[in-house]
mmCIF file of C-alpha atoms in Angstrom:
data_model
loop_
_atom_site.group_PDB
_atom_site.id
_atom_site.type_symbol
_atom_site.label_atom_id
_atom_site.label_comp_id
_atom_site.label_asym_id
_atom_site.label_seq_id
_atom_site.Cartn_x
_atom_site.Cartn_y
_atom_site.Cartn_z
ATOM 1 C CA UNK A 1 14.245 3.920 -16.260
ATOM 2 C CA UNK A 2 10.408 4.033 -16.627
ATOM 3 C CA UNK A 3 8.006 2.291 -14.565
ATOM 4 C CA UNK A 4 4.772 1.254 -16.114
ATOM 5 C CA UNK A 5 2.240 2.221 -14.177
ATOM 6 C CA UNK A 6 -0.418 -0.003 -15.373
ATOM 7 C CA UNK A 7 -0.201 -3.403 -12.836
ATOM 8 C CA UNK A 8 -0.921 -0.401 -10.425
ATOM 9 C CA UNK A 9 -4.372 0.977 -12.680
ATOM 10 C CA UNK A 10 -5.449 -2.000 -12.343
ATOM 11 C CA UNK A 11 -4.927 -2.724 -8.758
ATOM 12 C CA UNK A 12 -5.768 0.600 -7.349
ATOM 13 C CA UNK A 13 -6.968 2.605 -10.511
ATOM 14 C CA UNK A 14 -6.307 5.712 -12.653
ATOM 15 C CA UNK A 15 -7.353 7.868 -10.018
ATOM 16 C CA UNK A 16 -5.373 6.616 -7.298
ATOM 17 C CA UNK A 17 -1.953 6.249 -9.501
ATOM 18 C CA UNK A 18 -2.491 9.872 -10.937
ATOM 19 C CA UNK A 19 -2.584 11.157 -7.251
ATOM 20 C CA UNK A 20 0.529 9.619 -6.555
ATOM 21 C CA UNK A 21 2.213 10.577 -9.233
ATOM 22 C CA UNK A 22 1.094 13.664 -8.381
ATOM 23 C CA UNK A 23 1.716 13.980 -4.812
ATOM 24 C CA UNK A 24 5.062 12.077 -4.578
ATOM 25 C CA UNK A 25 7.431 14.752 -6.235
ATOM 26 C CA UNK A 26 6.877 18.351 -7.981
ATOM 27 C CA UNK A 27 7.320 18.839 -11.470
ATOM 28 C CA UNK A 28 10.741 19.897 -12.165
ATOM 29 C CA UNK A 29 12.243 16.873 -9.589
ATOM 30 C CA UNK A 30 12.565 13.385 -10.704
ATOM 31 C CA UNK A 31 9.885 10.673 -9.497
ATOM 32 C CA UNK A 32 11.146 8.211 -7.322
ATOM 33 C CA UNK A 33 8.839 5.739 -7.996
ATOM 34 C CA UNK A 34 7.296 3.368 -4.436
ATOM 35 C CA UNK A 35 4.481 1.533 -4.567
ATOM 36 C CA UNK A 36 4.147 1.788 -0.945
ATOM 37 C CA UNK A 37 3.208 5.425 -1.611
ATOM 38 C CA UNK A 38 -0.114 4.675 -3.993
ATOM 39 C CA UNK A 39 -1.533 2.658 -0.900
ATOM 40 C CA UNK A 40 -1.423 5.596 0.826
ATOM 41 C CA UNK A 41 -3.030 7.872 -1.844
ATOM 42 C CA UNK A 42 -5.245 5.015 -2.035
ATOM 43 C CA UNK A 43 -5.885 5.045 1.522
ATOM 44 C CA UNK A 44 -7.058 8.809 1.538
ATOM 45 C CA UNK A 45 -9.306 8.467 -1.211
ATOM 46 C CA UNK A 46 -10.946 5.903 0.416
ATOM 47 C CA UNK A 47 -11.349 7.655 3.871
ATOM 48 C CA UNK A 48 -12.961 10.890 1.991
ATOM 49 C CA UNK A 49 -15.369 8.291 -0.135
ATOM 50 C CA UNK A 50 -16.088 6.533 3.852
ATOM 51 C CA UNK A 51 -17.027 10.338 4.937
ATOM 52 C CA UNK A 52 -18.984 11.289 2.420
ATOM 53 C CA UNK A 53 -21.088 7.739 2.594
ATOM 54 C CA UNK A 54 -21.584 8.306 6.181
ATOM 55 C CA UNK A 55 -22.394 12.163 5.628
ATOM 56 C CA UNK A 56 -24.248 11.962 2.826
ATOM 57 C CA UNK A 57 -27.626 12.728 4.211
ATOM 58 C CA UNK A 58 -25.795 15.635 6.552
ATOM 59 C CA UNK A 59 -24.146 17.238 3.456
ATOM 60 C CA UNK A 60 -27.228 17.098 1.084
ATOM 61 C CA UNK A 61 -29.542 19.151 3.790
ATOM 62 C CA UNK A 62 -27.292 21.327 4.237
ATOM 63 C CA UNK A 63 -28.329 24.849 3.661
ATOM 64 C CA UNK A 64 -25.826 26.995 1.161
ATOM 65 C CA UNK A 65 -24.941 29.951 3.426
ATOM 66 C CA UNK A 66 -22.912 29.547 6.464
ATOM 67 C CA UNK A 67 -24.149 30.591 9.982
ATOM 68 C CA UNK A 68 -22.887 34.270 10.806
ATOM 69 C CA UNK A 69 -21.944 32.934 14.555
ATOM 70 C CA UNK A 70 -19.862 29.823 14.617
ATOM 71 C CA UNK A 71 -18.409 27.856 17.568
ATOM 72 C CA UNK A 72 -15.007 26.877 18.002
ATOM 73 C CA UNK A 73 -14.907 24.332 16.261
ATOM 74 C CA UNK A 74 -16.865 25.478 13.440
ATOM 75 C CA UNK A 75 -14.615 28.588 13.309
ATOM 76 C CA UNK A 76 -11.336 26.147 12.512
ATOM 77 C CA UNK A 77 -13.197 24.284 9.964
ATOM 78 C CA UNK A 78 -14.096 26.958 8.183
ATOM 79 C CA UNK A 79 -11.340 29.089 8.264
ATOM 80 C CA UNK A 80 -8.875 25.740 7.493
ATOM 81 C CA UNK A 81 -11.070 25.393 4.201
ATOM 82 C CA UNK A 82 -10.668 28.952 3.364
ATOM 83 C CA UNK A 83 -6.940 28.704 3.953
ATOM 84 C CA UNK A 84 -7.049 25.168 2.115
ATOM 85 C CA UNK A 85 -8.415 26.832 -1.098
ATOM 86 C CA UNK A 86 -5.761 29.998 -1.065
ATOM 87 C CA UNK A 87 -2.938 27.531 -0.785
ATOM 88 C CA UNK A 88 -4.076 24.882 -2.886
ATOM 89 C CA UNK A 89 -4.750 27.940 -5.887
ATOM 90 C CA UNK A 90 -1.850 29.288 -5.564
ATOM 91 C CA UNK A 91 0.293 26.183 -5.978
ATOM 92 C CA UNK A 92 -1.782 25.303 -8.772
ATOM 93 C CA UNK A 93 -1.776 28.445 -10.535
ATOM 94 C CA UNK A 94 1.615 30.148 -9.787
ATOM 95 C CA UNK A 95 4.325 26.953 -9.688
ATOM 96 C CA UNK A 96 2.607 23.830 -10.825
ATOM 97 C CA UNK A 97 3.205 22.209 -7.612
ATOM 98 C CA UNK A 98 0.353 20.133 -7.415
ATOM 99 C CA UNK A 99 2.100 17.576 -4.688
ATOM 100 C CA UNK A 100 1.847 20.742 -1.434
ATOM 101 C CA UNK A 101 -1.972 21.621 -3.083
ATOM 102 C CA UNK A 102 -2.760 17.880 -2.242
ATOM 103 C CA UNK A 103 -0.821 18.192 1.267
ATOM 104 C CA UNK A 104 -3.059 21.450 1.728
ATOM 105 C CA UNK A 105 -6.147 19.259 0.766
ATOM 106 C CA UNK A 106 -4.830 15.846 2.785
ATOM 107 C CA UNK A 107 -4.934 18.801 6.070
ATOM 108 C CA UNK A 108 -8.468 19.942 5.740
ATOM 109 C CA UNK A 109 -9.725 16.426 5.458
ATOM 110 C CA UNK A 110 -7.622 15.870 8.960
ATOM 111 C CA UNK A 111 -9.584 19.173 10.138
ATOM 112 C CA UNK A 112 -12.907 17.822 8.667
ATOM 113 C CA UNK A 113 -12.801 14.485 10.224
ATOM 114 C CA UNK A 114 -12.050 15.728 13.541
ATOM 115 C CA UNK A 115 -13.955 18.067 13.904
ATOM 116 C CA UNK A 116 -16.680 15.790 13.296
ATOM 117 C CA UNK A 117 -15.815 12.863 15.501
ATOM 118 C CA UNK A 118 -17.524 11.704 18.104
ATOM 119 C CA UNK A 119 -15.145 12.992 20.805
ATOM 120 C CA UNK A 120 -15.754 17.256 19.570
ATOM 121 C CA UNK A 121 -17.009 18.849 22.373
ATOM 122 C CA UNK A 122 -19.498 21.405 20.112
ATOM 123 C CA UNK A 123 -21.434 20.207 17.060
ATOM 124 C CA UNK A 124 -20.279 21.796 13.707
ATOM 125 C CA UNK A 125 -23.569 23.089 11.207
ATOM 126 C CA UNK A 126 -23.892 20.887 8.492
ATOM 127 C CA UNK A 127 -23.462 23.966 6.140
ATOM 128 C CA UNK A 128 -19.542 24.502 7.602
ATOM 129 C CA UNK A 129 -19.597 20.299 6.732
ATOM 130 C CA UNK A 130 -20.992 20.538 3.431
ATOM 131 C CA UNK A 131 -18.582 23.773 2.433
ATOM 132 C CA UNK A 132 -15.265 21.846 3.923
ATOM 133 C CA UNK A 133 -16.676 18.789 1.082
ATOM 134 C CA UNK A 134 -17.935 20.010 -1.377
ATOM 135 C CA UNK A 135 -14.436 22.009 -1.379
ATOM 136 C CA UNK A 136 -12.668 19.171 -1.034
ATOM 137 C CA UNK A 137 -14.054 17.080 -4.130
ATOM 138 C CA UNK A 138 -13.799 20.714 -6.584
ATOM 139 C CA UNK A 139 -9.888 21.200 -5.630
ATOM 140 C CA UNK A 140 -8.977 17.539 -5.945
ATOM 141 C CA UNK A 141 -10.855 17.145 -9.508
ATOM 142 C CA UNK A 142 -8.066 18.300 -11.680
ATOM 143 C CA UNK A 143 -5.832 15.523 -9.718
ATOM 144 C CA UNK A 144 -8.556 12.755 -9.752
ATOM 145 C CA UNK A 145 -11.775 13.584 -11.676
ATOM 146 C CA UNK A 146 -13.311 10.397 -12.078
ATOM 147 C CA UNK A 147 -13.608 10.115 -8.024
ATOM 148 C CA UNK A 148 -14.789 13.434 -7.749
ATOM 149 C CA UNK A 149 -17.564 13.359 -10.210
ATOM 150 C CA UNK A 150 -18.775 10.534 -8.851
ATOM 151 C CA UNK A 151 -18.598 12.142 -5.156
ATOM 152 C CA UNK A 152 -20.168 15.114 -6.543
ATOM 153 C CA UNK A 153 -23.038 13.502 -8.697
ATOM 154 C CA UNK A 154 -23.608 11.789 -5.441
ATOM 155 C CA UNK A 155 -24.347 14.307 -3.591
ATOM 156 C CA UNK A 156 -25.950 16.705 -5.993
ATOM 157 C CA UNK A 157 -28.531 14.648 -7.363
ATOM 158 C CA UNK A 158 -26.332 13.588 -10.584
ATOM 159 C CA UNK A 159 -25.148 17.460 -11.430
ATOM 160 C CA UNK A 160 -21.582 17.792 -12.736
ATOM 161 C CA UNK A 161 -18.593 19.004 -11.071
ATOM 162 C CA UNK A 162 -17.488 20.137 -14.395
ATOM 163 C CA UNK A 163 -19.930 23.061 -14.284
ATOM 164 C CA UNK A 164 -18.870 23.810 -11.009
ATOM 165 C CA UNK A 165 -16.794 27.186 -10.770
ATOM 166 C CA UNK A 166 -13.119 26.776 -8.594
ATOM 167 C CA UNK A 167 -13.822 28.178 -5.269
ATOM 168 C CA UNK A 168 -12.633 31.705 -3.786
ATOM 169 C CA UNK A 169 -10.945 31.990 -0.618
ATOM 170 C CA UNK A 170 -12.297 34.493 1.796
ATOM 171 C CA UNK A 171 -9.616 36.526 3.344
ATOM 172 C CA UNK A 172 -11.705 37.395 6.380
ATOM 173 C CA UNK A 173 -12.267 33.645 6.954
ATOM 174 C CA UNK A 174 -8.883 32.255 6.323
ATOM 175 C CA UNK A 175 -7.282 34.586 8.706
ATOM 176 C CA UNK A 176 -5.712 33.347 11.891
ATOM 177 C CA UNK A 177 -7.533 34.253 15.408
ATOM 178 C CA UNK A 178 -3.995 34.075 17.011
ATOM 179 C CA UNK A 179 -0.293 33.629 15.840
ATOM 180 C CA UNK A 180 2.521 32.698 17.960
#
């Protein structure tokens, strides 16, 4: 059986449908198709495009290098956006699975809105802000590109996120304060 996809383009659009299609299964399983599922991918698209609205000024100031001392909360975001690019390269590169590297992505947006809401206890640096983003939009462009380009010329004064190079993950940065 095939579902066509395209009452759901034009409800939600191309971006939105590819994510779920994306997210919902990994390659080698069968899709089990639930419409239910695309609000949700629509859903998270639409809180990262609220964020960057309301950030936008925040993210654009922001200087390129990150502070050498970090707070707490600073610390997680940073090192959850490290760990964020590691896992989300690796399940691109080595198995395809392209439904955990938007999981891994769907986590640091959890980390990124939190620890900038109203109720953190420390201020995060708007560099740590404008790394967790601008990370964000390059790992999700191969999943949803027109959505990210638009982000991205946004908030880089029209550039291209198709020049931009995929991010490395700092091994110093990603690693874990404590384990238990």
């Amino acid at each position: 059986n095939v579902v066509d996809p395209n009452d759901l383009i034009k409800e939600y659009g191309a971006d939105t449908t590819r994510l779920f299609s994306l997210f919902a299964a990994p390659p080698e399983k069968d899709l089990e198709w639930n419409s239910k599922g695309v609000e949700g991918c629509f859903r998270f698209l639409n809180r990262i495009h609220r964020f960057v609205q309301a950030n936008k000024e925040v993210i654009i100031a922001a200087e390129q290098s990150i502070p050498g001392v970090l707070n707490s909360g600073e610390r997680n975001l940073h090192r959850k956006t490290h760990q964020t690019i590691k896992r989300v390269t690796q399940n691109i590169e080595h198995n395809f699975h392209f439904n955990t590297a938007i999981s891994a992505v769907m986590e640091l947006v959890n980390v990124l809105t939190a620890s900038t809401s109203d109720n953190t206890k420390e201020p995060v640096n708007n560099s740590v802000i404008s790394e967790a983003v601008n990370t964000i939009l390059i790992l999700l462009c191969p999943m949803v590109p027109h959505f990210c380009a638009e982000l991205w010329a946004t908030l880089h004064n029209g550039g291209s996120i198709d020049a931009e190079q995929w991010p490395k993950w700092d091994k110093e940065a990603a690693k874990e304060e404590e384990l238990t």
